[in-house]
PDB file of C-alpha atoms and ligand atoms in Angstrom:
ATOM      1  CA  MET H1130      14.675  -9.800   8.648  1.00  0.00           C
ATOM      2  CA  SER H1131      11.048 -10.461   9.519  1.00  0.00           C
ATOM      3  CA  ARG H1132       8.943 -12.110   6.800  1.00  0.00           C
ATOM      4  CA  LEU H1133       5.835 -10.282   7.983  1.00  0.00           C
ATOM      5  CA  VAL H1134       4.529  -7.654   5.540  1.00  0.00           C
ATOM      6  CA  PHE H1135       1.881  -5.053   6.326  1.00  0.00           C
ATOM      7  CA  ILE H1136      -0.406  -4.174   3.389  1.00  0.00           C
ATOM      8  CA  LEU H1137      -2.131  -0.886   4.234  1.00  0.00           C
ATOM      9  CA  ASN H1138      -4.963   0.784   2.367  1.00  0.00           C
ATOM     10  CA  GLY H1139      -6.297   4.291   2.759  1.00  0.00           C
ATOM     11  CA  PRO H1140      -9.677   5.985   2.443  1.00  0.00           C
ATOM     12  CA  ASN H1141     -12.446   4.819   0.120  1.00  0.00           C
ATOM     13  CA  LEU H1142     -10.606   1.630  -0.830  1.00  0.00           C
ATOM     14  CA  ASN H1143     -13.244  -0.281   1.179  1.00  0.00           C
ATOM     15  CA  LEU H1144     -15.505   0.554  -1.791  1.00  0.00           C
ATOM     16  CA  LEU H1145     -13.172  -0.993  -4.345  1.00  0.00           C
ATOM     17  CA  GLY H1146     -15.210  -2.801  -7.010  1.00  0.00           C
ATOM     18  CA  LYS H1147     -18.160  -0.423  -6.524  1.00  0.00           C
ATOM     19  CA  ARG H1148     -16.291   2.867  -6.663  1.00  0.00           C
ATOM     20  CA  GLN H1149     -15.586   4.328 -10.142  1.00  0.00           C
ATOM     21  CA  PRO H1150     -15.003   0.867 -11.668  1.00  0.00           C
ATOM     22  CA  HIS H1151     -13.933   2.470 -14.966  1.00  0.00           C
ATOM     23  CA  ILE H1152     -10.900   3.772 -13.023  1.00  0.00           C
ATOM     24  CA  TYR H1153     -10.339   1.172 -10.285  1.00  0.00           C
ATOM     25  CA  GLY H1154     -11.803  -1.979 -11.844  1.00  0.00           C
ATOM     26  CA  HIS H1155     -14.332  -4.509 -10.574  1.00  0.00           C
ATOM     27  CA  GLU H1156     -12.240  -6.422  -8.064  1.00  0.00           C
ATOM     28  CA  THR H1157     -13.051  -5.813  -4.405  1.00  0.00           C
ATOM     29  CA  LEU H1158     -10.556  -5.233  -1.617  1.00  0.00           C
ATOM     30  CA  ALA H1159     -11.466  -8.706  -0.324  1.00  0.00           C
ATOM     31  CA  ASP H1160     -10.359 -10.103  -3.720  1.00  0.00           C
ATOM     32  CA  VAL H1161      -7.085  -8.192  -3.410  1.00  0.00           C
ATOM     33  CA  GLU H1162      -6.548  -9.525   0.121  1.00  0.00           C
ATOM     34  CA  ARG H1163      -7.273 -13.100  -0.994  1.00  0.00           C
ATOM     35  CA  ASP H1164      -4.777 -12.848  -3.879  1.00  0.00           C
ATOM     36  CA  CYS H1165      -2.112 -11.268  -1.634  1.00  0.00           C
ATOM     37  CA  ARG H1166      -2.538 -14.026   0.950  1.00  0.00           C
ATOM     38  CA  ALA H1167      -2.219 -16.704  -1.763  1.00  0.00           C
ATOM     39  CA  LEU H1168       0.941 -15.082  -3.123  1.00  0.00           C
ATOM     40  CA  GLY H1169       2.247 -14.574   0.412  1.00  0.00           C
ATOM     41  CA  ALA H1170       1.950 -18.326   1.028  1.00  0.00           C
ATOM     42  CA  GLU H1171       3.910 -18.960  -2.177  1.00  0.00           C
ATOM     43  CA  LEU H1172       6.633 -16.500  -1.137  1.00  0.00           C
ATOM     44  CA  SER H1173       6.663 -17.610   2.522  1.00  0.00           C
ATOM     45  CA  VAL H1174       5.588 -14.155   3.605  1.00  0.00           C
ATOM     46  CA  ASP H1175       2.980 -13.525   6.331  1.00  0.00           C
ATOM     47  CA  ILE H1176       0.498 -10.763   5.661  1.00  0.00           C
ATOM     48  CA  ARG H1177      -1.338  -8.235   7.826  1.00  0.00           C
ATOM     49  CA  PHE H1178      -3.923  -6.599   5.587  1.00  0.00           C
ATOM     50  CA  HIS H1179      -5.726  -3.422   6.736  1.00  0.00           C
ATOM     51  CA  GLN H1180      -7.880  -0.634   5.361  1.00  0.00           C
ATOM     52  CA  SER H1181      -9.038   2.546   7.055  1.00  0.00           C
ATOM     53  CA  ASN H1182     -10.749   5.786   6.195  1.00  0.00           C
ATOM     54  CA  ARG H1183      -8.981   7.381   9.209  1.00  0.00           C
ATOM     55  CA  GLU H1184      -5.480   8.776   8.911  1.00  0.00           C
ATOM     56  CA  TYR H1185      -4.583   8.032  12.557  1.00  0.00           C
ATOM     57  CA  GLU H1186      -5.358   4.322  12.162  1.00  0.00           C
ATOM     58  CA  ILE H1187      -2.947   4.041   9.248  1.00  0.00           C
ATOM     59  CA  ILE H1188      -0.314   5.840  11.327  1.00  0.00           C
ATOM     60  CA  ASP H1189      -0.910   3.460  14.255  1.00  0.00           C
ATOM     61  CA  TRP H1190      -0.468   0.411  11.978  1.00  0.00           C
ATOM     62  CA  ILE H1191       2.811   1.846  10.672  1.00  0.00           C
ATOM     63  CA  HIS H1192       3.974   2.272  14.294  1.00  0.00           C
ATOM     64  CA  GLU H1193       2.954  -1.335  15.016  1.00  0.00           C
ATOM     65  CA  ALA H1194       4.917  -2.489  11.953  1.00  0.00           C
ATOM     66  CA  ARG H1195       8.106  -0.822  13.267  1.00  0.00           C
ATOM     67  CA  ASP H1196       8.944  -3.624  15.674  1.00  0.00           C
ATOM     68  CA  ILE H1197       7.619  -6.644  13.810  1.00  0.00           C
ATOM     69  CA  ALA H1198       7.480  -6.171  10.012  1.00  0.00           C
ATOM     70  CA  GLY H1199      10.057  -6.673   7.265  1.00  0.00           C
ATOM     71  CA  GLY H1200       8.241  -4.367   4.868  1.00  0.00           C
ATOM     72  CA  ILE H1201       5.173  -2.276   4.146  1.00  0.00           C
ATOM     73  CA  VAL H1202       3.091  -2.150   0.975  1.00  0.00           C
ATOM     74  CA  ILE H1203       0.897   0.939   1.146  1.00  0.00           C
ATOM     75  CA  ASN H1204      -1.806   2.432  -1.003  1.00  0.00           C
ATOM     76  CA  PRO H1205      -2.473   5.611   0.977  1.00  0.00           C
ATOM     77  CA  ALA H1206      -5.235   6.586  -1.521  1.00  0.00           C
ATOM     78  CA  ALA H1207      -6.087  10.292  -1.189  1.00  0.00           C
ATOM     79  CA  PHE H1208      -3.734  10.625   1.829  1.00  0.00           C
ATOM     80  CA  THR H1209      -0.902  10.098  -0.675  1.00  0.00           C
ATOM     81  CA  HIS H1210      -1.328  13.653  -1.829  1.00  0.00           C
ATOM     82  CA  THR H1211      -1.986  15.310   1.537  1.00  0.00           C
ATOM     83  CA  SER H1212      -0.441  13.483   4.466  1.00  0.00           C
ATOM     84  CA  VAL H1213       2.844  14.643   5.927  1.00  0.00           C
ATOM     85  CA  ALA H1214       1.822  12.623   9.017  1.00  0.00           C
ATOM     86  CA  ILE H1215       1.831   9.314   7.106  1.00  0.00           C
ATOM     87  CA  LEU H1216       5.175  10.245   5.528  1.00  0.00           C
ATOM     88  CA  ASP H1217       6.593  11.039   8.991  1.00  0.00           C
ATOM     89  CA  ALA H1218       5.323   7.696  10.311  1.00  0.00           C
ATOM     90  CA  LEU H1219       6.900   5.829   7.378  1.00  0.00           C
ATOM     91  CA  ASN H1220      10.169   7.645   8.076  1.00  0.00           C
ATOM     92  CA  THR H1221      10.234   5.977  11.508  1.00  0.00           C
ATOM     93  CA  PHE H1222      10.074   2.549   9.822  1.00  0.00           C
ATOM     94  CA  ASP H1223      13.461   1.094   8.856  1.00  0.00           C
ATOM     95  CA  ALA H1224      12.557  -1.677   6.385  1.00  0.00           C
ATOM     96  CA  PRO H1225      11.401  -1.344   2.736  1.00  0.00           C
ATOM     97  CA  VAL H1226       8.235   0.495   1.734  1.00  0.00           C
ATOM     98  CA  ILE H1227       6.515   0.097  -1.649  1.00  0.00           C
ATOM     99  CA  GLU H1228       3.784   2.548  -2.652  1.00  0.00           C
ATOM    100  CA  VAL H1229       0.934   1.216  -4.796  1.00  0.00           C
ATOM    101  CA  HIS H1230      -1.715   2.995  -6.831  1.00  0.00           C
ATOM    102  CA  ILE H1231      -4.286   1.037  -8.760  1.00  0.00           C
ATOM    103  CA  SER H1232      -4.717   3.819 -11.314  1.00  0.00           C
ATOM    104  CA  ASN H1233      -1.973   5.670 -13.155  1.00  0.00           C
ATOM    105  CA  VAL H1234      -2.035   8.808 -11.023  1.00  0.00           C
ATOM    106  CA  HIS H1235       0.235  10.603 -13.513  1.00  0.00           C
ATOM    107  CA  LYS H1236      -2.389  10.312 -16.235  1.00  0.00           C
ATOM    108  CA  ARG H1237      -5.016  11.910 -13.974  1.00  0.00           C
ATOM    109  CA  GLU H1238      -5.617  15.319 -12.379  1.00  0.00           C
ATOM    110  CA  GLU H1239      -2.534  17.337 -11.522  1.00  0.00           C
ATOM    111  CA  PHE H1240      -3.227  17.197  -7.758  1.00  0.00           C
ATOM    112  CA  ARG H1241      -2.625  13.429  -7.942  1.00  0.00           C
ATOM    113  CA  HIS H1242       0.848  13.872  -9.426  1.00  0.00           C
ATOM    114  CA  HIS H1243       2.476  14.731  -6.120  1.00  0.00           C
ATOM    115  CA  SER H1244       2.983  12.078  -3.469  1.00  0.00           C
ATOM    116  CA  PHE H1245       4.451  12.730  -0.016  1.00  0.00           C
ATOM    117  CA  VAL H1246       4.972   8.981   0.391  1.00  0.00           C
ATOM    118  CA  SER H1247       7.101   8.665  -2.774  1.00  0.00           C
ATOM    119  CA  THR H1248       9.909  10.589  -1.066  1.00  0.00           C
ATOM    120  CA  ARG H1249      10.209   7.630   1.339  1.00  0.00           C
ATOM    121  CA  ALA H1250       9.235   4.609  -0.777  1.00  0.00           C
ATOM    122  CA  GLU H1251      11.827   2.246  -2.243  1.00  0.00           C
ATOM    123  CA  GLY H1252       9.532   1.911  -5.251  1.00  0.00           C
ATOM    124  CA  VAL H1253       6.211   3.080  -6.662  1.00  0.00           C
ATOM    125  CA  ILE H1254       3.753   1.027  -8.712  1.00  0.00           C
ATOM    126  CA  ALA H1255       0.933   2.892 -10.464  1.00  0.00           C
ATOM    127  CA  GLY H1256      -1.490   1.987 -13.210  1.00  0.00           C
ATOM    128  CA  PHE H1257      -1.209  -1.810 -13.046  1.00  0.00           C
ATOM    129  CA  GLY H1258      -4.694  -2.172 -11.567  1.00  0.00           C
ATOM    130  CA  THR H1259      -5.055  -4.384  -8.509  1.00  0.00           C
ATOM    131  CA  GLN H1260      -2.209  -6.550  -9.874  1.00  0.00           C
ATOM    132  CA  GLY H1261       0.066  -3.811  -8.539  1.00  0.00           C
ATOM    133  CA  TYR H1262      -0.322  -5.193  -5.015  1.00  0.00           C
ATOM    134  CA  GLN H1263       1.097  -8.528  -6.073  1.00  0.00           C
ATOM    135  CA  LEU H1264       3.979  -6.892  -7.919  1.00  0.00           C
ATOM    136  CA  ALA H1265       4.724  -4.879  -4.780  1.00  0.00           C
ATOM    137  CA  LEU H1266       4.581  -7.982  -2.595  1.00  0.00           C
ATOM    138  CA  ARG H1267       7.001  -9.822  -4.887  1.00  0.00           C
ATOM    139  CA  ARG H1268       9.395  -6.875  -4.710  1.00  0.00           C
ATOM    140  CA  ILE H1269       9.212  -6.675  -0.895  1.00  0.00           C
ATOM    141  CA  ALA H1270       9.843 -10.439  -0.648  1.00  0.00           C
ATOM    142  CA  ARG H1271      12.905 -10.026  -2.888  1.00  0.00           C
ATOM    143  CA  LEU H1272      14.218  -7.140  -0.778  1.00  0.00           C
ATOM    144  CA  ILE H1273      13.710  -9.209   2.402  1.00  0.00           C
ATOM    145  CA  ASP H1274      15.555 -12.158   0.788  1.00  0.00           C
ATOM    146  CA  GLU H1275      18.448  -9.894  -0.224  1.00  0.00           C
ATOM    147  CA  LYS H1276      18.848  -8.620   3.344  1.00  0.00           C
ATOM    148  CA  LYS H1277      19.128 -12.131   4.804  1.00  0.00           C
TER     149      LYS H1277
HETATM  150  C1  DQA J1546      -5.336   5.758  -5.658  1.00  0.00           C
HETATM  151  C2  DQA J1546      -5.113   7.092  -6.395  1.00  0.00           C
HETATM  152  C3  DQA J1546      -5.430   8.274  -5.498  1.00  0.00           C
HETATM  153  O1  DQA J1546      -5.204   9.498  -6.188  1.00  0.00           O
HETATM  154  C4  DQA J1546      -6.895   8.234  -5.087  1.00  0.00           C
HETATM  155  O2  DQA J1546      -7.175   9.283  -4.183  1.00  0.00           O
HETATM  156  C5  DQA J1546      -7.290   6.911  -4.529  1.00  0.00           C
HETATM  157  C6  DQA J1546      -6.732   5.679  -5.084  1.00  0.00           C
HETATM  158  C7  DQA J1546      -5.139   4.543  -6.584  1.00  0.00           C
HETATM  159  O3  DQA J1546      -5.023   3.440  -6.049  1.00  0.00           O
HETATM  160  O4  DQA J1546      -5.121   4.681  -7.805  1.00  0.00           O
HETATM  161  O5  DQA J1546      -8.156   6.837  -3.649  1.00  0.00           O
HETATM  162  O6  DQA J1546      -4.389   5.673  -4.607  1.00  0.00           O
END
């Protein structure tokens, strides 16, 4: 099983740290990437870290992951609640998927309570702030180890 993990981020997450910090905190996406890369080195996991505001780019990265990755960590952001296309793409990917939300979506507006991606994900992490990415990465590394 490949030890390459794709960490994918959806729309508006490029503004992390500036965007509604009372909800999403003060850390930037660059901080998150740095921490994931440090943890990846510890876990012997290689990371491809991407963010896009465009649905098709996220779909293309999932397609790219199909042949080379051992897992995907994805925060689809608002596409979580709308995108059958991202769900369909994830359903073409055979290795583990962990869904991450920085905020606790279940404590927020009702339209955030439904996730298309959750029907595919092995696990969902919500409300742990940006630390959720590291928890997800640890879980993916464990699942990769178990498949060896
Ligand atoms: C989010 C939650 C989504 O509802 C929202 O649209 C986001 C971020 C989170 O990380 O908490 O953009 O995925």
